[in-house]
Every structure is written in C-alpha cells, then in structure tokens.
Short mmCIF file of C-alpha atoms and ligand atoms in Angstrom, two decimals:
data_model
loop_
_atom_site.label_atom_id
_atom_site.label_comp_id
_atom_site.label_asym_id
_atom_site.label_seq_id
_atom_site.Cartn_x
_atom_site.Cartn_y
_atom_site.Cartn_z
CA MET A 266 -30.23 -20.38 23.43
CA SER A 267 -30.03 -19.74 27.22
CA ASN A 268 -29.58 -16.19 28.70
CA THR A 269 -26.10 -16.81 29.71
CA GLU A 270 -25.15 -18.03 26.15
CA GLN A 271 -26.79 -14.88 24.82
CA GLU A 272 -24.89 -12.51 27.25
CA LEU A 273 -21.61 -14.30 26.44
CA GLN A 274 -22.27 -13.93 22.72
CA MET A 275 -23.25 -10.25 23.04
CA THR A 276 -19.90 -9.46 24.55
CA ARG A 277 -17.92 -10.60 21.39
CA SER A 278 -18.05 -7.17 19.55
CA HIS A 279 -16.97 -5.49 22.80
CA ALA A 280 -14.17 -7.96 23.36
CA LEU A 281 -13.04 -7.56 19.77
CA PHE A 282 -13.11 -3.85 20.12
CA ALA A 283 -11.17 -3.89 23.25
CA GLU A 284 -8.47 -5.89 21.61
CA ALA A 285 -8.54 -3.71 18.53
CA GLN A 286 -8.01 -0.56 20.64
CA ASN A 287 -4.62 -1.97 21.67
CA LEU A 288 -3.60 -2.60 18.07
CA LEU A 289 -5.31 0.13 15.96
CA PRO A 290 -5.76 3.74 16.90
CA GLY A 291 -9.18 3.95 18.40
CA GLY A 292 -9.64 0.36 17.42
CA VAL A 293 -10.50 1.27 13.84
CA ASN A 294 -9.01 2.04 10.39
CA SER A 295 -11.35 5.05 9.80
CA PRO A 296 -12.60 7.27 12.68
CA VAL A 297 -16.38 7.26 12.19
CA ARG A 298 -16.52 3.30 12.57
CA ALA A 299 -15.68 3.83 16.26
CA PHE A 300 -19.25 5.13 17.04
CA ARG A 301 -17.84 8.23 18.82
CA GLY A 302 -20.70 10.22 17.28
CA VAL A 303 -23.20 8.27 19.28
CA GLY A 304 -21.19 6.83 22.16
CA GLY A 305 -20.66 3.16 22.95
CA ASP A 306 -18.82 0.29 21.14
CA PRO A 307 -19.26 -0.42 17.62
CA VAL A 308 -20.52 -3.89 16.47
CA PHE A 309 -18.14 -6.12 14.59
CA ILE A 310 -19.30 -7.33 11.26
CA GLU A 311 -18.70 -10.93 10.10
CA ARG A 312 -20.41 -11.02 6.84
CA ALA A 313 -23.22 -9.33 4.71
CA GLU A 314 -25.70 -10.47 2.23
CA GLY A 315 -28.29 -8.47 0.22
CA GLU A 316 -29.67 -5.75 2.48
CA TYR A 317 -28.28 -7.52 5.64
CA LEU A 318 -25.21 -7.24 7.89
CA TYR A 319 -24.34 -10.04 10.28
CA ASP A 320 -22.30 -9.28 13.33
CA VAL A 321 -20.00 -11.59 15.24
CA ASP A 322 -22.66 -12.15 17.89
CA GLY A 323 -25.17 -13.62 15.39
CA ASN A 324 -27.26 -10.40 15.12
CA ARG A 325 -28.75 -9.30 11.81
CA TYR A 326 -29.14 -5.77 10.79
CA LEU A 327 -30.79 -3.91 7.82
CA ASP A 328 -27.88 -2.06 6.51
CA TYR A 329 -28.43 1.74 5.81
CA VAL A 330 -24.53 2.42 5.73
CA GLN A 331 -23.83 0.33 2.70
CA SER A 332 -20.11 0.57 3.29
CA TRP A 333 -20.64 4.43 3.16
CA GLY A 334 -22.18 4.24 -0.31
CA PRO A 335 -20.67 1.63 -2.56
CA MET A 336 -22.97 -1.21 -2.14
CA ILE A 337 -25.88 -0.01 -4.25
CA LEU A 338 -26.64 -3.50 -5.58
CA GLY A 339 -26.78 -4.81 -2.02
CA HIS A 340 -24.01 -7.01 -0.49
CA THR A 341 -22.46 -9.99 -2.30
CA HIS A 342 -24.36 -9.41 -5.38
CA PRO A 343 -24.04 -12.62 -7.45
CA ALA A 344 -22.81 -10.79 -10.59
CA VAL A 345 -20.13 -8.95 -8.73
CA VAL A 346 -18.99 -11.97 -6.74
CA GLN A 347 -18.64 -13.83 -9.98
CA ALA A 348 -16.65 -11.17 -11.71
CA VAL A 349 -14.22 -10.80 -8.84
CA THR A 350 -13.88 -14.54 -8.32
CA GLU A 351 -13.05 -14.90 -12.11
CA ALA A 352 -10.61 -11.95 -11.97
CA ALA A 353 -8.95 -13.34 -8.77
CA GLN A 354 -8.24 -16.66 -10.60
CA HIS A 355 -6.37 -14.74 -13.26
CA GLY A 356 -4.04 -12.82 -10.89
CA PHE A 357 -4.40 -10.14 -8.30
CA SER A 358 -2.22 -7.32 -9.65
CA PHE A 359 0.18 -7.04 -12.56
CA GLY A 360 1.26 -3.37 -12.45
CA ALA A 361 0.74 -3.39 -16.21
CA PRO A 362 -2.04 -2.36 -18.33
CA THR A 363 -5.17 -4.52 -18.71
CA GLU A 364 -8.24 -4.44 -21.00
CA ALA A 365 -10.52 -4.14 -17.87
CA GLU A 366 -9.31 -0.57 -17.26
CA SER A 367 -10.56 0.56 -20.57
CA VAL A 368 -13.84 -1.40 -20.16
CA LEU A 369 -14.59 0.49 -16.81
CA ALA A 370 -13.24 3.77 -18.31
CA ARG A 371 -15.68 3.46 -21.16
CA LEU A 372 -18.72 2.66 -18.80
CA VAL A 373 -18.01 5.81 -16.92
CA ILE A 374 -17.45 7.97 -20.02
CA GLU A 375 -20.66 6.64 -21.66
CA SER A 376 -22.65 7.51 -18.60
CA VAL A 377 -21.10 10.85 -17.72
CA PRO A 378 -20.85 13.13 -20.79
CA SER A 379 -18.45 15.58 -19.17
CA VAL A 380 -15.88 12.90 -18.74
CA GLU A 381 -13.81 12.31 -21.91
CA MET A 382 -10.79 10.69 -20.32
CA ILE A 383 -10.39 9.20 -16.87
CA ARG A 384 -7.59 8.09 -14.56
CA PHE A 385 -8.21 5.43 -11.89
CA VAL A 386 -6.75 5.68 -8.47
CA ASN A 387 -7.37 3.85 -5.16
CA SER A 388 -9.57 6.09 -3.03
CA GLY A 389 -11.82 9.17 -3.18
CA THR A 390 -9.03 10.97 -1.28
CA GLU A 391 -6.56 10.35 -4.10
CA ALA A 392 -9.12 11.33 -6.65
CA THR A 393 -9.81 14.82 -5.25
CA MET A 394 -6.16 15.41 -4.32
CA SER A 395 -5.07 14.75 -7.91
CA ALA A 396 -7.85 16.59 -9.49
CA LEU A 397 -6.77 19.59 -7.60
CA ARG A 398 -3.17 19.20 -8.67
CA LEU A 399 -4.24 19.06 -12.22
CA ALA A 400 -6.40 22.13 -11.86
CA ARG A 401 -3.44 24.00 -10.44
CA ALA A 402 -1.12 22.64 -13.14
CA TYR A 403 -3.74 23.50 -15.92
CA THR A 404 -4.53 27.13 -14.67
CA GLY A 405 -1.11 27.96 -13.28
CA ARG A 406 -2.81 29.19 -10.12
CA SER A 407 -2.58 28.14 -6.58
CA LYS A 408 -5.78 28.94 -4.60
CA ILE A 409 -8.82 26.60 -4.30
CA ILE A 410 -12.35 27.14 -3.03
CA LYS A 411 -14.14 24.48 -1.00
CA PHE A 412 -17.38 24.73 1.09
CA SER A 413 -17.84 24.59 4.78
CA GLY A 414 -19.11 21.05 5.71
CA CYS A 415 -17.95 19.51 2.45
CA TYR A 416 -15.53 16.53 2.88
CA HIS A 417 -13.30 15.65 0.01
CA GLY A 418 -11.00 13.02 1.67
CA HIS A 419 -8.22 13.72 4.08
CA ALA A 420 -5.50 15.47 1.83
CA ASP A 421 -3.80 18.15 3.80
CA MET A 422 -5.06 21.07 1.95
CA LEU A 423 -8.63 19.88 2.22
CA LEU A 424 -8.64 19.46 5.92
CA VAL A 425 -9.81 22.80 6.68
CA GLN A 426 -11.91 23.93 9.66
CA ALA A 427 -15.39 24.47 8.21
CA GLY A 428 -15.85 28.18 8.82
CA SER A 429 -18.82 30.31 7.82
CA GLY A 430 -17.21 33.69 7.39
CA VAL A 431 -16.90 35.37 4.03
CA ALA A 432 -13.44 34.93 2.47
CA THR A 433 -12.34 32.88 5.41
CA MET A 434 -8.73 31.87 4.99
CA GLY A 435 -8.12 28.14 5.67
CA LEU A 436 -7.14 27.13 9.07
CA PRO A 437 -5.95 23.50 9.50
CA ASP A 438 -8.60 21.19 11.00
CA SER A 439 -5.99 18.61 12.30
CA PRO A 440 -2.65 18.76 13.95
CA GLY A 441 -0.02 17.77 11.60
CA VAL A 442 -1.34 19.90 8.72
CA PRO A 443 1.05 22.95 8.31
CA VAL A 444 -0.73 26.25 8.08
CA GLU A 445 1.20 26.80 4.82
CA THR A 446 -0.50 23.84 3.33
CA THR A 447 -3.96 25.15 3.76
CA ALA A 448 -3.11 28.85 3.18
CA ASN A 449 -4.34 28.49 -0.33
CA THR A 450 -7.61 26.80 0.60
CA LEU A 451 -10.49 29.36 0.66
CA THR A 452 -13.91 28.39 2.23
CA ALA A 453 -17.42 29.57 1.47
CA GLU A 454 -20.73 28.56 2.94
CA TYR A 455 -22.58 25.82 0.91
CA ASN A 456 -25.36 27.15 -1.00
CA ASN A 457 -23.99 30.60 -0.94
CA ALA A 458 -22.82 31.67 -4.38
CA ALA A 459 -22.36 35.29 -3.37
CA GLU A 460 -19.58 34.29 -0.94
CA VAL A 461 -17.77 32.56 -3.93
CA GLU A 462 -18.15 35.59 -6.09
CA LEU A 463 -16.57 37.78 -3.25
CA LEU A 464 -13.61 35.21 -3.12
CA PHE A 465 -13.13 35.58 -6.75
CA LYS A 466 -13.18 39.48 -6.57
CA THR A 467 -10.82 39.41 -3.48
CA TYR A 468 -8.31 37.13 -5.27
CA PRO A 469 -8.48 37.87 -8.96
CA GLN A 470 -6.47 35.54 -11.25
CA GLU A 471 -5.36 33.43 -8.20
CA ILE A 472 -8.01 30.82 -7.87
CA ALA A 473 -7.43 27.56 -9.82
CA ALA A 474 -10.75 25.72 -8.97
CA ILE A 475 -13.87 25.43 -7.04
CA ILE A 476 -14.41 21.87 -5.59
CA VAL A 477 -17.88 21.07 -4.58
CA GLU A 478 -20.06 18.11 -3.52
CA PRO A 479 -23.24 18.43 -5.71
CA ILE A 480 -25.23 17.19 -2.79
CA ALA A 481 -23.39 17.96 0.43
CA ALA A 482 -23.57 14.49 2.01
CA ASN A 483 -20.80 14.75 4.74
CA MET A 484 -22.93 17.06 6.96
CA GLY A 485 -25.92 14.90 6.78
CA LEU A 486 -27.53 15.54 3.37
CA VAL A 487 -27.84 19.02 1.98
CA PRO A 488 -29.30 19.21 -1.57
CA PRO A 489 -28.04 22.18 -3.59
CA GLN A 490 -30.52 24.94 -3.74
CA PRO A 491 -31.86 25.97 -7.20
CA ASP A 492 -29.08 27.73 -9.19
CA PHE A 493 -26.27 27.29 -6.68
CA MET A 494 -24.43 24.75 -8.96
CA GLU A 495 -25.27 26.68 -12.11
CA ARG A 496 -23.86 29.89 -10.59
CA LEU A 497 -20.66 28.10 -9.62
CA ARG A 498 -20.29 27.06 -13.31
CA ILE A 499 -20.89 30.69 -14.54
CA LEU A 500 -18.41 32.09 -11.83
CA ALA A 501 -15.71 29.61 -12.62
CA ASP A 502 -15.97 30.57 -16.39
CA LEU A 503 -16.02 34.18 -15.68
CA HIS A 504 -12.75 34.05 -13.64
CA GLY A 505 -10.84 31.33 -15.57
CA ALA A 506 -11.04 28.72 -12.80
CA LEU A 507 -12.03 25.17 -13.05
CA LEU A 508 -15.19 23.60 -11.69
CA ILE A 509 -14.63 20.16 -10.04
CA ILE A 510 -17.61 18.33 -9.05
CA ASP A 511 -16.90 15.68 -6.46
CA GLU A 512 -19.13 12.87 -7.16
CA VAL A 513 -17.45 10.36 -5.02
CA MET A 514 -20.73 9.82 -3.02
CA THR A 515 -23.24 10.89 -5.67
CA GLY A 516 -21.71 9.28 -8.72
CA PHE A 517 -23.88 6.42 -10.06
CA ARG A 518 -25.87 6.80 -6.89
CA VAL A 519 -28.51 9.49 -7.75
CA ALA A 520 -28.41 8.80 -11.49
CA LEU A 521 -26.07 7.02 -14.10
CA GLY A 522 -24.90 10.39 -14.99
CA GLY A 523 -24.50 11.53 -11.41
CA MET A 524 -25.87 14.73 -9.73
CA GLN A 525 -24.24 16.78 -12.55
CA GLY A 526 -26.53 14.93 -15.00
CA ARG A 527 -29.63 15.60 -12.91
CA LEU A 528 -28.74 19.27 -12.66
CA GLN A 529 -27.43 19.60 -16.19
CA VAL A 530 -24.21 21.40 -14.92
CA THR A 531 -21.06 20.39 -16.75
CA PRO A 532 -17.89 20.52 -14.73
CA ASP A 533 -14.33 20.59 -15.93
CA LEU A 534 -13.24 17.70 -13.84
CA THR A 535 -15.33 15.11 -11.80
CA CYS A 536 -14.09 12.94 -8.93
CA PHE A 537 -15.48 9.37 -8.49
CA GLY A 538 -15.07 6.56 -5.92
CA LYS A 539 -17.25 4.14 -4.00
CA ILE A 540 -19.77 2.72 -6.45
CA ILE A 541 -17.38 2.65 -9.42
CA GLY A 542 -15.48 0.15 -7.47
CA GLY A 543 -18.38 -1.85 -6.35
CA GLY A 544 -16.98 -2.08 -2.80
CA MET A 545 -13.39 -2.59 -3.79
CA PRO A 546 -10.78 0.31 -3.17
CA VAL A 547 -11.24 2.50 -6.24
CA GLY A 548 -11.34 6.19 -6.97
CA ALA A 549 -11.12 8.14 -10.22
CA TYR A 550 -10.92 11.58 -11.67
CA GLY A 551 -11.83 12.53 -15.16
CA GLY A 552 -13.06 15.31 -17.42
CA ARG A 553 -12.22 17.29 -20.57
CA ARG A 554 -9.70 15.65 -22.70
CA GLU A 555 -7.61 18.70 -23.19
CA ILE A 556 -7.18 18.94 -19.37
CA MET A 557 -6.77 15.27 -18.78
CA GLU A 558 -3.96 15.08 -21.38
CA MET A 559 -1.81 17.11 -18.89
CA VAL A 560 -1.63 13.88 -16.71
CA ALA A 561 1.61 11.94 -16.91
CA PRO A 562 2.64 10.28 -19.08
CA ALA A 563 0.45 12.12 -21.59
CA GLY A 564 1.60 15.40 -19.98
CA PRO A 565 3.69 16.86 -17.22
CA MET A 566 1.48 16.66 -14.26
CA TYR A 567 2.72 13.69 -12.09
CA GLN A 568 0.42 11.27 -10.49
CA ALA A 569 0.94 7.38 -10.00
CA GLY A 570 -0.21 4.28 -8.12
CA THR A 571 1.22 0.84 -7.64
CA LEU A 572 -2.26 -0.72 -7.40
CA SER A 573 -4.21 1.85 -9.55
CA GLY A 574 -6.53 0.03 -12.05
CA ASN A 575 -6.25 -3.17 -9.88
CA PRO A 576 -7.93 -6.02 -11.81
CA LEU A 577 -10.17 -7.20 -8.97
CA ALA A 578 -11.30 -3.63 -8.33
CA MET A 579 -11.94 -3.05 -12.09
CA ALA A 580 -14.00 -6.33 -12.23
CA ALA A 581 -16.19 -5.27 -9.30
CA GLY A 582 -16.61 -1.83 -10.80
CA ILE A 583 -17.64 -3.27 -14.30
CA ALA A 584 -20.13 -5.69 -12.90
CA THR A 585 -21.61 -2.92 -10.70
CA LEU A 586 -22.05 -0.50 -13.46
CA ARG A 587 -23.49 -3.02 -15.87
CA GLU A 588 -26.10 -3.85 -13.35
CA LEU A 589 -26.91 -0.23 -12.82
CA ARG A 590 -27.25 0.32 -16.53
CA LYS A 591 -30.16 -2.17 -16.76
CA PRO A 592 -33.52 -0.33 -17.34
CA GLU A 593 -35.44 1.24 -14.42
CA GLN A 594 -32.78 0.73 -11.81
CA TYR A 595 -32.88 4.47 -10.77
CA ALA A 596 -36.56 4.54 -10.99
CA ILE A 597 -36.75 1.64 -8.63
CA LEU A 598 -34.24 3.41 -6.16
CA GLU A 599 -36.38 6.62 -6.36
CA ARG A 600 -39.59 4.67 -5.56
CA LYS A 601 -37.90 3.07 -2.59
CA GLY A 602 -36.50 6.49 -1.43
CA GLN A 603 -39.88 8.06 -1.60
CA LEU A 604 -41.47 5.34 0.48
CA ILE A 605 -38.84 5.89 3.23
CA GLU A 606 -39.29 9.64 2.97
CA ASP A 607 -43.04 9.40 3.23
CA GLY A 608 -42.95 6.82 6.07
CA LEU A 609 -40.31 8.67 8.13
CA ASN A 610 -42.24 12.03 7.66
CA LYS A 611 -45.37 10.37 8.94
CA VAL A 612 -43.48 9.13 11.96
CA LEU A 613 -42.14 12.56 12.62
CA ARG A 614 -45.74 14.14 12.29
CA ASP A 615 -47.15 11.44 14.61
CA SER A 616 -44.48 11.78 17.20
CA HIS A 617 -44.55 15.69 17.07
CA ILE A 618 -40.72 15.53 17.14
CA SER A 619 -38.96 18.36 15.10
CA GLY A 620 -37.09 16.71 12.19
CA GLN A 621 -36.19 17.20 8.74
CA LEU A 622 -36.09 14.35 6.33
CA GLN A 623 -33.84 15.40 3.45
CA ARG A 624 -33.30 13.09 0.54
CA VAL A 625 -32.18 12.80 -3.02
CA GLY A 626 -32.79 9.42 -4.65
CA ALA A 627 -31.25 6.66 -2.81
CA MET A 628 -29.61 8.81 -0.06
CA PHE A 629 -31.27 10.69 2.81
CA CYS A 630 -30.79 12.01 6.25
CA LEU A 631 -33.07 12.54 9.17
CA TYR A 632 -32.02 15.67 10.98
CA PHE A 633 -33.24 16.39 14.43
CA ASN A 634 -33.43 19.98 13.65
CA GLU A 635 -36.27 22.64 13.72
CA GLN A 636 -35.42 24.07 10.30
CA PRO A 637 -34.65 22.51 6.97
CA VAL A 638 -30.78 22.28 6.61
CA THR A 639 -29.16 24.33 3.81
CA ASN A 640 -25.66 24.65 5.14
CA TYR A 641 -23.07 23.66 7.72
CA THR A 642 -24.08 26.25 10.27
CA GLN A 643 -27.62 25.00 10.21
CA ALA A 644 -26.61 21.29 10.17
CA LYS A 645 -24.57 21.90 13.34
CA GLN A 646 -27.77 23.16 15.22
CA SER A 647 -29.12 19.73 15.17
CA ASP A 648 -29.86 17.69 18.26
CA VAL A 649 -26.99 15.14 18.27
CA GLN A 650 -28.02 13.62 21.61
CA ARG A 651 -31.53 12.90 20.24
CA PHE A 652 -29.79 11.39 17.22
CA ALA A 653 -27.63 9.20 19.48
CA ARG A 654 -30.65 7.93 21.30
CA TYR A 655 -32.45 7.26 18.01
CA PHE A 656 -29.45 5.46 16.63
CA TRP A 657 -29.32 3.06 19.47
CA ALA A 658 -33.01 2.45 19.60
CA MET A 659 -32.85 1.67 15.84
CA LEU A 660 -29.77 -0.65 16.29
CA GLN A 661 -31.54 -2.60 19.05
CA GLN A 662 -34.42 -3.18 16.50
CA GLY A 663 -31.82 -4.50 13.88
CA ILE A 664 -31.51 -1.32 11.79
CA TYR A 665 -28.03 -0.29 11.25
CA LEU A 666 -27.74 3.59 10.61
CA PRO A 667 -24.61 5.56 10.04
CA PRO A 668 -23.43 6.43 13.62
CA SER A 669 -23.48 10.12 13.29
CA GLN A 670 -25.99 12.88 12.65
CA TYR A 671 -23.78 14.16 10.05
CA GLU A 672 -23.70 11.10 7.62
CA ALA A 673 -26.08 10.14 4.90
CA CYS A 674 -28.12 6.99 4.87
CA PHE A 675 -28.02 4.82 1.82
CA ILE A 676 -30.46 2.37 0.26
CA SER A 677 -29.82 -0.37 -2.15
CA LEU A 678 -31.62 -2.11 -4.89
CA ALA A 679 -31.80 -5.15 -2.55
CA LEU A 680 -33.96 -3.34 -0.07
CA SER A 681 -37.61 -4.65 -0.15
CA ASP A 682 -40.84 -2.81 0.56
CA GLU A 683 -41.33 -5.13 3.64
CA GLN A 684 -37.88 -4.03 4.97
CA ILE A 685 -38.82 -0.44 4.30
CA GLU A 686 -41.97 -0.90 6.44
CA GLU A 687 -40.00 -2.67 9.11
CA THR A 688 -37.58 0.37 9.17
CA ILE A 689 -40.44 2.82 9.48
CA SER A 690 -42.00 0.82 12.34
CA ALA A 691 -38.79 0.69 14.10
CA ALA A 692 -38.43 4.44 13.70
CA ALA A 693 -41.89 5.01 15.14
CA HIS A 694 -41.07 2.81 18.10
CA ALA A 695 -37.62 4.55 18.52
CA LEU A 696 -39.24 8.07 18.57
CA ALA A 697 -42.24 7.14 20.76
CA GLY A 698 -39.90 7.10 23.61
CA GLU A 699 -38.85 10.59 22.79
CA ARG A 700 -42.13 12.19 23.34
C1 LIG B 47 -17.62 13.56 -1.46
C2 LIG B 47 -16.43 12.75 -0.98
N1 LIG B 47 -15.30 12.91 -1.50
C3 LIG B 47 -14.20 12.26 -1.09
C4 LIG B 47 -14.19 11.26 -0.25
C5 LIG B 47 -12.97 10.45 0.24
O1 LIG B 47 -13.09 9.20 -0.28
P1 LIG B 47 -12.27 8.00 0.43
O2 LIG B 47 -12.76 7.76 1.72
O3 LIG B 47 -12.47 6.89 -0.52
O4 LIG B 47 -10.77 8.45 0.50
C6 LIG B 47 -15.52 10.98 0.38
C7 LIG B 47 -15.61 10.02 1.52
O5 LIG B 47 -16.55 9.69 1.99
C8 LIG B 47 -16.66 11.67 0.01
O6 LIG B 47 -17.84 11.51 0.54
#
C-alpha cells in the first residue's frame, strides 16, 4: 500500500466521526465513546473477532474494552453466533413468554444463590432503577444510599455528584435532573462504612436501600476493602434497609457467583447486565422470592418492557453462560489477569513511573497515581494527562484501551499469552517515552 493510500485510509474514522457529529450528539450514542477523556477522535469499528477489533481503516487492535464488559468469551464466539442465528430464524420478538427466558433465569439462579427469582430488562440502567423502585415499594421508605464514584446507570435519582462529605445530600450531576428527584439520594465515600452508619443514624427508618458496586469499576477499579461489604450487610439488616449489589459489571466476570460469591456477602437484590446478554442489550434484577413477588403482575410494583426477555438476547445470554459454566474458565481468566498484573507492574518498576495496577480476576486498571486508590477522592488525584498519552501510545501499537483513566480494562477467554506479552511490551514502549 502506498503512503497516499494509507493516509487516505487513515482518514476514514475521522470522516465518519465528522459526519456522525452532525447526526448524533457528540457523534456517539454513549458519551465515553467520543474519546473526550483522552482527546482526539475515536476509531470507528467495522467488525470484531476473538480478541481483535478491526476499524474502518483496516487497523487491528487487541481489545481491552470488550464492549465495556460483556464479551468475556471474545468476539463472535461460535457458540453465541450459532445460538443467535438460530433464534433469529425463529423470529426477533414476540412480546409473549418464551422458554428461553426460563432457561436463562435458571442459569442465573443456579449460579448466584441469593437470586431466587429474576426479571429481565434491557439495560443495566433499567435494572438498577427497577431494583430501587422495588426496594422502596418493599420497605415503604424513600431514601437510598449510593457511593461516590459508583455508577449505576443514568436514572435521574442516581445521577448524583460524587461528593465526599459525610451525610451529603444529593445534588444533581446533570442539567435536566430536578433537585427533588435526587433529594432522597444520600452519598457516602466508597470503602467507608462509618459514613453509612452515620447516614442511618441521621435518617432513622427513612432509608430503603444501599446500592453498591461490589468492585467500584466506574472510577477505574477499586476493590472493596476487607469487611466493607460485610459491614454494609450488617448495617442494612440493623436498620431495616435492603442491600442491593450492582453486579452489572462484576456478575459472571469475576466468578460464576459474581463478587458476592467471592466475598460471601448475600444481598437482598442483585442487578445484572452486560455478560448475561452476551453482547446483546440485556439487564436483570433478582433476589429473594418474597421481595421479587412484589413485582407486577405477581405483585403491585409496576415495571414492564416491550422487548424485555427478547429471544435473541436470551439466546446470546444462554450460550455465553453455558460456556462460562465449563470447568476452569475462571481459573484461566485469573491466570491471564495475573500475567497482565505481573507484567505491567514490572513495566512500572522498570520505568520508575508512579502507577497502581489494581485488579480483580479479569478486570483491572492502571492508575497513574502515587497511592493505591481506595475511593473516588483518591481516584481523582490520578494523572489523567499521562493516562491520555499512554492511551494514544498504546492505540498506535494496536492496543485498544478504554479511553478514560476512570474505566476498567477487561480481558476475555480469547486473549492468548502471546497477546498478553505483546500488550506488556507495548506498555513498556509507551511508558519509556514518559521517563
Ligand atoms: C455497575 C454498573 N451498573 C449499571 C450500569 C448501567 O448499565 P447500562 O449501560 O447497560 O445501562 C453500568 C454501566 O456500565 C455499570 O457499570
């Protein structure tokens, strides 16, 4: 290929982005895709296979975004493609019950013991929003507690400025969210159960639920400190509130039983998304039978969806979970995760750059930060300019990372040891220029 041809090709993503910006706000359908966190234009993807993404200019990338989590088997896994193809031949949507919904429900229920019944929806946002409505219906209370830096989708009541003060009253994080909508949203610092205790003391009998990411993965990757989740369980019980664990990101990623299984903390309700749809638009909320039986039409709490339980989405989810239930899959992911962690830690040591590699299983984050990150306040002290330079240096070497310091990287079963080595060498090269 001549240089001129290459240059022409290299402009296709730019051209498509320029066009898209006239048609879609910011050129995208979800903000982080626009690369604002790192500057510059996004690459437009044409197709994906295994661990690779291919852009419209013919470039190939090792994919550490994984569609933000769902593609744990790698892209276009044959079993998933076959299941979806067969389902498509039978019809796209009926708006009527199908057996596939029960099959996927059973797969989730068998894997996650706290879930006795489940309701499928179309996104993680719908799952958390509905679970909170259910918690409020069940307890007859209005207030909820969320944690700074935790993201639970874009429902009004959850779009609250991450504040670190004790007993901070929720202030809307976006125009268009009325103050009244977030007035019942209380925030506490992640990994700080004492703040939660104080909120319960300040608002006795008023708090319906605590909603928490069991690994905070929307501010990079912050694991729960020992006892944090356990104390939330105890506090919720003590004060008659429900504990909602948002496993949209972690469910079926860090273990079949999710992070709650690894920690042995039993929530009242769990939210799912991403992997349970195998890349199709799916979310779900589930939990104790007695609570779930309040959901319409079994009970009075209304929640519905034209496309909920969609047959293609169920087929993708079933095929994905069946693959994940094969022996050793999570041990394989753990081994790959460890290789990346060891490799990137060595790169950091060799380059004398302050960085923190934080990882749980098949998800990790490299923070350019002097200190280990345990909450949002600390996460925000990361060097985002350095991250942006690192991001572009990696992309130029064919490694596609999430375009923000505050997003987690994901690995899939398709990632080979050679590809991990390639990634580590690319990181060494990227950081060599930083010294
Ligand atoms: C923990 C968590 N909850 C909820 C959501 C919202 O899911 P969705 O984007 O499918 O609405 C996300 C999205 O990344 C998430 O990470």
